[in-house]
């Protein structure tokens, strides 16, 4: 119990959190020099964009909403992990919900987003946008690979929750009990999820600042809609319905995004969202509630 209390105190004080690392990541992603270079490039490209100003509109919003949904879910994952940690500290230890949460938010949703970006979205942008943007696209893709690595590392940590005997490392000598070992894995999961959240948030911010205005300046609405249809076809009927519910949940409460969602998603799909939420989405995502 003493070791548990010490570990809890160190976690609360920040010695076991990723806050210093998270701050460093955020600072790196928000580098003033990098931001100025991106702003200058974007402005230069916007000045040359062939789509007339009044007609410029970004319509590949399913990608944006998908990004929002995975960021929302990693935050929900963290809340579930924190709840399990509090329960463990009060002596309540049972089967963890974290593997099921991971299976949905990472293996189902986030992996699909990364695959769409690497297989369809970035290749499409390289073919259709000016070559000047390619170094930026390369950098964004590299950041996506870093996010993927963090997600895979989180999965390895959570493997021990599925099968305690598969834990890749023994608990520290100061934490000999099964509860202490469980707590150590929870702390590792929270640390990785925190890094994942910050990396993803920084990446999404950059994508919004650079790609959204440039795409609107160079691609017509017809070209963007054609791309949207290609993405939907790649997801399949079942998966696209689950992702659509996730997107609707992610934009809930944001008046601007809700208006775009209602204007862009077919009425019949919107009418079926409630049914899909209960029959398709909740069985997969209920662990995050």
C-alpha positions as a printed NumPy array, in Angstrom:
array([[  0.   ,   0.   ,   0.   ],
       [  2.864,   2.387,   0.79 ],
       [  4.344,   1.863,  -2.653],
       [  0.942,   2.518,  -4.189],
       [  0.596,   5.775,  -2.277],
       [  4.095,   6.886,  -3.288],
       [  3.355,   6.146,  -6.898],
       [  0.053,   8.003,  -6.685],
       [  1.762,  11.028,  -5.162],
       [  4.463,  11.099,  -7.835],
       [  1.794,  10.803, -10.539],
       [ -0.17 ,  13.704,  -9.072],
       [  2.954,  15.872,  -8.805],
       [  3.861,  15.243, -12.408],
       [  6.947,  13.063, -12.052],
       [  5.13 ,  10.191, -13.77 ],
       [  3.196,  12.318, -16.273],
       [  4.258,  13.427, -19.693],
       [  3.654,  17.131, -19.091],
       [  7.293,  18.246, -19.636],
       [  7.498,  16.058, -22.739],
       [  4.064,  17.206, -23.91 ],
       [  5.109,  20.842, -23.528],
       [  8.262,  20.176, -25.522],
       [  6.264,  18.525, -28.279],
       [  3.769,  21.369, -28.385],
       [  6.587,  23.932, -28.491],
       [  8.26 ,  22.073, -31.34 ],
       [  5.049,  21.854, -33.314],
       [  4.359,  25.532, -32.708],
       [  7.869,  26.724, -33.647],
       [  7.547,  30.404, -34.653],
       [  9.959,  29.974, -37.559],
       [  8.095,  26.939, -38.851],
       [  4.755,  28.718, -38.493],
       [  5.993,  31.784, -40.378],
       [  7.355,  29.654, -43.214],
       [  4.058,  27.794, -43.52 ],
       [  2.064,  31.019, -43.452],
       [  4.245,  32.563, -46.166],
       [  3.96 ,  29.475, -48.365],
       [  0.19 ,  29.226, -47.885],
       [ -0.295,  32.906, -48.704],
       [  1.845,  32.587, -51.828],
       [ -0.153,  29.579, -53.   ],
       [ -3.467,  31.229, -52.209],
       [ -2.512,  34.246, -54.293],
       [ -1.938,  31.942, -57.278],
       [ -4.917,  29.617, -56.75 ],
       [ -7.07 ,  29.152, -59.878],
       [-10.419,  28.869, -58.079],
       [-11.998,  32.346, -57.811],
       [-12.172,  33.667, -54.263],
       [-15.978,  33.642, -53.885],
       [-16.093,  30.029, -55.099],
       [-13.462,  28.693, -52.747],
       [-14.915,  26.145, -50.343],
       [-13.384,  23.148, -48.598],
       [-15.64 ,  20.127, -48.949],
       [-13.445,  17.222, -47.83 ],
       [-14.916,  17.623, -44.387],
       [-15.367,  13.925, -43.72 ],
       [-11.585,  13.784, -43.317],
       [-11.677,  16.746, -40.906],
       [-14.503,  15.244, -38.87 ],
       [-12.777,  11.868, -38.794],
       [ -9.688,  13.598, -37.373],
       [-11.828,  15.322, -34.763],
       [-13.48 ,  12.057, -33.805],
       [-10.23 ,  10.204, -33.113],
       [ -8.917,  13.133, -31.065],
       [-12.149,  13.125, -29.068],
       [-11.863,   9.396, -28.496],
       [ -8.264,   9.405, -27.289],
       [ -9.383,  11.946, -24.694],
       [-12.247,   9.67 , -23.707],
       [ -9.783,   6.786, -23.506],
       [ -7.719,   8.824, -21.048],
       [-10.784,   9.456, -18.906],
       [-11.549,   5.733, -18.749],
       [ -7.924,   5.023, -17.783],
       [ -8.02 ,   7.688, -15.064],
       [-11.262,   6.232, -13.713],
       [ -9.731,   2.75 , -13.551],
       [ -6.705,   4.228, -11.814],
       [ -8.866,   5.876,  -9.153],
       [-10.763,   2.644,  -8.611],
       [ -7.522,   0.711,  -8.27 ],
       [ -6.264,   3.16 ,  -5.652],
       [ -9.383,   2.463,  -3.586],
       [ -8.854,  -1.295,  -3.801],
       [-11.267,  -1.993,  -6.666],
       [ -9.602,  -4.136,  -9.327],
       [-11.446,  -5.902, -12.102],
       [-11.251,  -6.536, -15.845],
       [-10.015,  -3.473, -17.695],
       [-12.108,  -1.76 , -20.358],
       [ -9.021,  -0.264, -21.982],
       [ -8.361,  -3.034, -24.551],
       [-11.91 ,  -2.698, -25.914],
       [-11.533,   1.097, -25.974],
       [ -8.257,   0.743, -27.869],
       [ -9.782,  -1.695, -30.33 ],
       [-12.368,   0.914, -31.258],
       [-10.595,   4.253, -31.088],
       [ -7.258,   3.043, -32.49 ],
       [ -7.583,  -0.257, -34.353],
       [-10.936,   0.574, -35.947],
       [-11.105,   4.35 , -36.247],
       [ -7.603,   5.811, -36.156],
       [ -5.96 ,   3.14 , -38.298],
       [ -8.657,   3.768, -40.923],
       [ -7.878,   7.501, -40.875],
       [ -4.135,   6.915, -41.233],
       [ -4.722,   4.474, -44.082],
       [ -6.964,   6.92 , -45.924],
       [ -4.33 ,   9.633, -45.533],
       [ -1.39 ,   7.514, -46.671],
       [ -3.136,   5.542, -49.452],
       [ -5.612,   8.071, -50.84 ],
       [ -5.471,  11.605, -49.417],
       [ -1.787,  12.535, -49.635],
       [ -1.26 ,  10.856, -53.041],
       [ -4.313,  12.787, -54.288],
       [ -2.89 ,  16.07 , -52.974],
       [  0.501,  15.408, -54.556],
       [ -1.151,  14.941, -57.937],
       [ -3.468,  17.93 , -57.75 ],
       [ -1.686,  20.635, -55.729],
       [  1.429,  22.669, -56.63 ],
       [  4.802,  20.968, -56.213],
       [  5.846,  23.735, -53.805],
       [  3.626,  22.089, -51.206],
       [  5.323,  18.688, -51.341],
       [  7.86 ,  19.326, -48.537],
       [  4.942,  20.307, -46.304],
       [  3.058,  17.148, -47.274],
       [  6.184,  15.09 , -46.546],
       [  6.414,  16.663, -43.086],
       [  2.734,  16.068, -42.337],
       [  3.036,  12.438, -43.405],
       [  6.085,  11.97 , -41.196],
       [  4.14 ,  13.344, -38.244],
       [  1.373,  10.876, -39.088],
       [  3.905,   8.042, -38.936],
       [  5.031,   9.261, -35.511],
       [  1.412,   9.191, -34.359],
       [  1.11 ,   5.638, -35.715],
       [  4.184,   4.566, -33.75 ],
       [  2.719,   5.945, -30.524],
       [ -0.556,   4.147, -31.176],
       [  1.255,   0.859, -31.734],
       [  3.275,   1.328, -28.545],
       [  0.05 ,   1.931, -26.637],
       [ -1.293,  -1.329, -28.045],
       [  1.741,  -3.21 , -26.736],
       [  1.187,  -1.8  , -23.247],
       [ -2.473,  -2.778, -23.355],
       [ -1.64 ,  -6.333, -24.39 ],
       [ -0.831,  -6.983, -20.734],
       [ -4.445,  -6.077, -19.836],
       [ -5.724,  -8.717, -22.233],
       [ -3.292, -11.371, -20.933],
       [ -1.321, -10.441, -17.785],
       [  1.22 , -13.167, -18.532],
       [  2.134, -11.38 , -21.783],
       [  3.493,  -8.293, -20.008],
       [  6.831,  -7.533, -21.706],
       [  8.526,  -6.448, -18.517],
       [  8.405,  -7.276, -14.837],
       [  7.124,  -4.687, -12.362],
       [  9.799,  -2.697, -10.528],
       [ 11.06 ,  -4.295,  -7.299],
       [  9.39 ,  -1.53 ,  -5.307],
       [  6.01 ,  -2.518,  -6.765],
       [  5.764,  -6.262,  -6.197],
       [  2.011,  -6.73 ,  -5.919],
       [ -0.364,  -7.393,  -8.797],
       [ -2.131,  -4.093,  -8.021],
       [  1.14 ,  -2.193,  -8.286],
       [  1.92 ,  -3.897, -11.585],
       [ -1.539,  -2.981, -12.849],
       [ -1.02 ,   0.603, -11.717],
       [  2.327,   0.776, -13.512],
       [  0.704,  -0.336, -16.754],
       [ -2.108,   2.192, -16.3  ],
       [  0.469,   4.943, -15.855],
       [  2.297,   3.815, -18.986],
       [ -0.965,   3.789, -20.944],
       [ -1.89 ,   7.255, -19.712],
       [  1.542,   8.619, -20.585],
       [  1.399,   7.245, -24.13 ],
       [ -2.191,   8.381, -24.626],
       [ -1.137,  11.858, -23.491],
       [  1.69 ,  11.946, -26.034],
       [ -0.667,  10.641, -28.686],
       [ -3.207,  13.369, -27.952],
       [ -0.664,  16.187, -28.16 ],
       [  0.999,  14.869, -31.303],
       [ -2.366,  14.393, -32.999],
       [ -3.696,  17.781, -31.936],
       [ -0.595,  19.534, -33.277],
       [ -0.81 ,  17.621, -36.549],
       [ -4.515,  18.335, -36.99 ],
       [ -3.958,  22.045, -36.333],
       [ -1.28 ,  22.182, -39.038],
       [ -3.435,  20.274, -41.503],
       [ -6.297,  22.693, -40.92 ],
       [ -4.082,  25.761, -41.29 ],
       [ -2.32 ,  24.612, -44.458],
       [ -4.379,  22.052, -46.357],
       [ -7.888,  23.434, -45.933],
       [ -7.293,  26.847, -47.576],
       [ -4.929,  25.507, -50.26 ],
       [ -7.284,  22.718, -51.325],
       [-10.144,  25.221, -51.539],
       [ -8.006,  27.498, -53.722],
       [ -6.929,  24.789, -56.175],
       [ -9.687,  22.186, -56.34 ],
       [-13.229,  22.799, -57.473],
       [-16.2  ,  21.556, -55.523],
       [-16.762,  18.87 , -58.139],
       [-13.2  ,  17.537, -57.739],
       [-13.517,  17.453, -53.966],
       [-16.871,  15.662, -54.056],
       [-15.412,  13.059, -56.397],
       [-12.636,  12.468, -53.871],
       [-15.167,  12.145, -51.036],
       [-17.004,   9.421, -52.94 ],
       [-13.747,   7.533, -53.428],
       [-13.059,   7.592, -49.682],
       [-16.563,   6.416, -48.799],
       [-16.241,   3.536, -51.268],
       [-12.91 ,   2.517, -49.715],
       [-14.419,   2.31 , -46.214],
       [-17.295,  -0.026, -47.046],
       [-20.934,   0.283, -45.993],
       [-20.714,  -0.873, -42.357],
       [-17.527,   1.011, -41.497],
       [-18.636,   4.22 , -43.193],
       [-21.834,   4.24 , -41.117],
       [-19.951,   3.78 , -37.853],
       [-17.447,   6.482, -38.802],
       [-20.298,   8.814, -39.733],
       [-21.815,   8.44 , -36.273],
       [-18.384,   9.137, -34.73 ],
       [-18.117,  12.272, -36.835],
       [-21.581,  13.428, -35.795],
       [-20.613,  12.958, -32.14 ],
       [-17.368,  14.877, -32.68 ],
       [-19.077,  17.965, -34.138],
       [-21.993,  17.947, -31.698],
       [-22.251,  21.345, -30.01 ],
       [-20.161,  23.159, -32.641],
       [-22.71 ,  25.275, -34.509],
       [-20.483,  25.925, -37.523],
       [-19.486,  22.301, -37.99 ],
       [-23.017,  21.048, -37.352],
       [-24.273,  23.332, -40.125],
       [-21.63 ,  21.978, -42.515],
       [-22.494,  18.425, -41.502],
       [-26.209,  18.932, -42.162],
       [-25.456,  20.646, -45.454],
       [-23.065,  18.017, -46.735],
       [-24.374,  14.673, -45.422],
       [-27.374,  13.269, -47.347],
       [-30.683,  13.636, -45.526],
       [-31.409,   9.915, -45.498],
       [-28.089,   9.219, -43.762],
       [-28.836,  11.897, -41.176],
       [-32.262,  10.368, -40.576],
       [-30.647,   6.98 , -39.919],
       [-27.931,   8.25 , -37.566],
       [-29.961,   7.402, -34.453],
       [-30.483,   3.813, -35.578],
       [-26.836,   3.401, -36.592],
       [-25.726,   4.893, -33.282],
       [-27.612,   2.272, -31.272],
       [-27.147,  -0.756, -33.517],
       [-23.67 ,  -0.238, -34.967],
       [-21.735,   2.425, -33.07 ],
       [-22.559,   1.865, -29.399],
       [-21.698,  -1.857, -29.328],
       [-18.183,  -0.87 , -30.394],
       [-17.762,   2.417, -28.506],
       [-19.755,   1.86 , -25.304],
       [-16.493,   1.126, -23.457],
       [-15.543,   4.806, -23.863],
       [-18.659,   6.074, -22.081]])
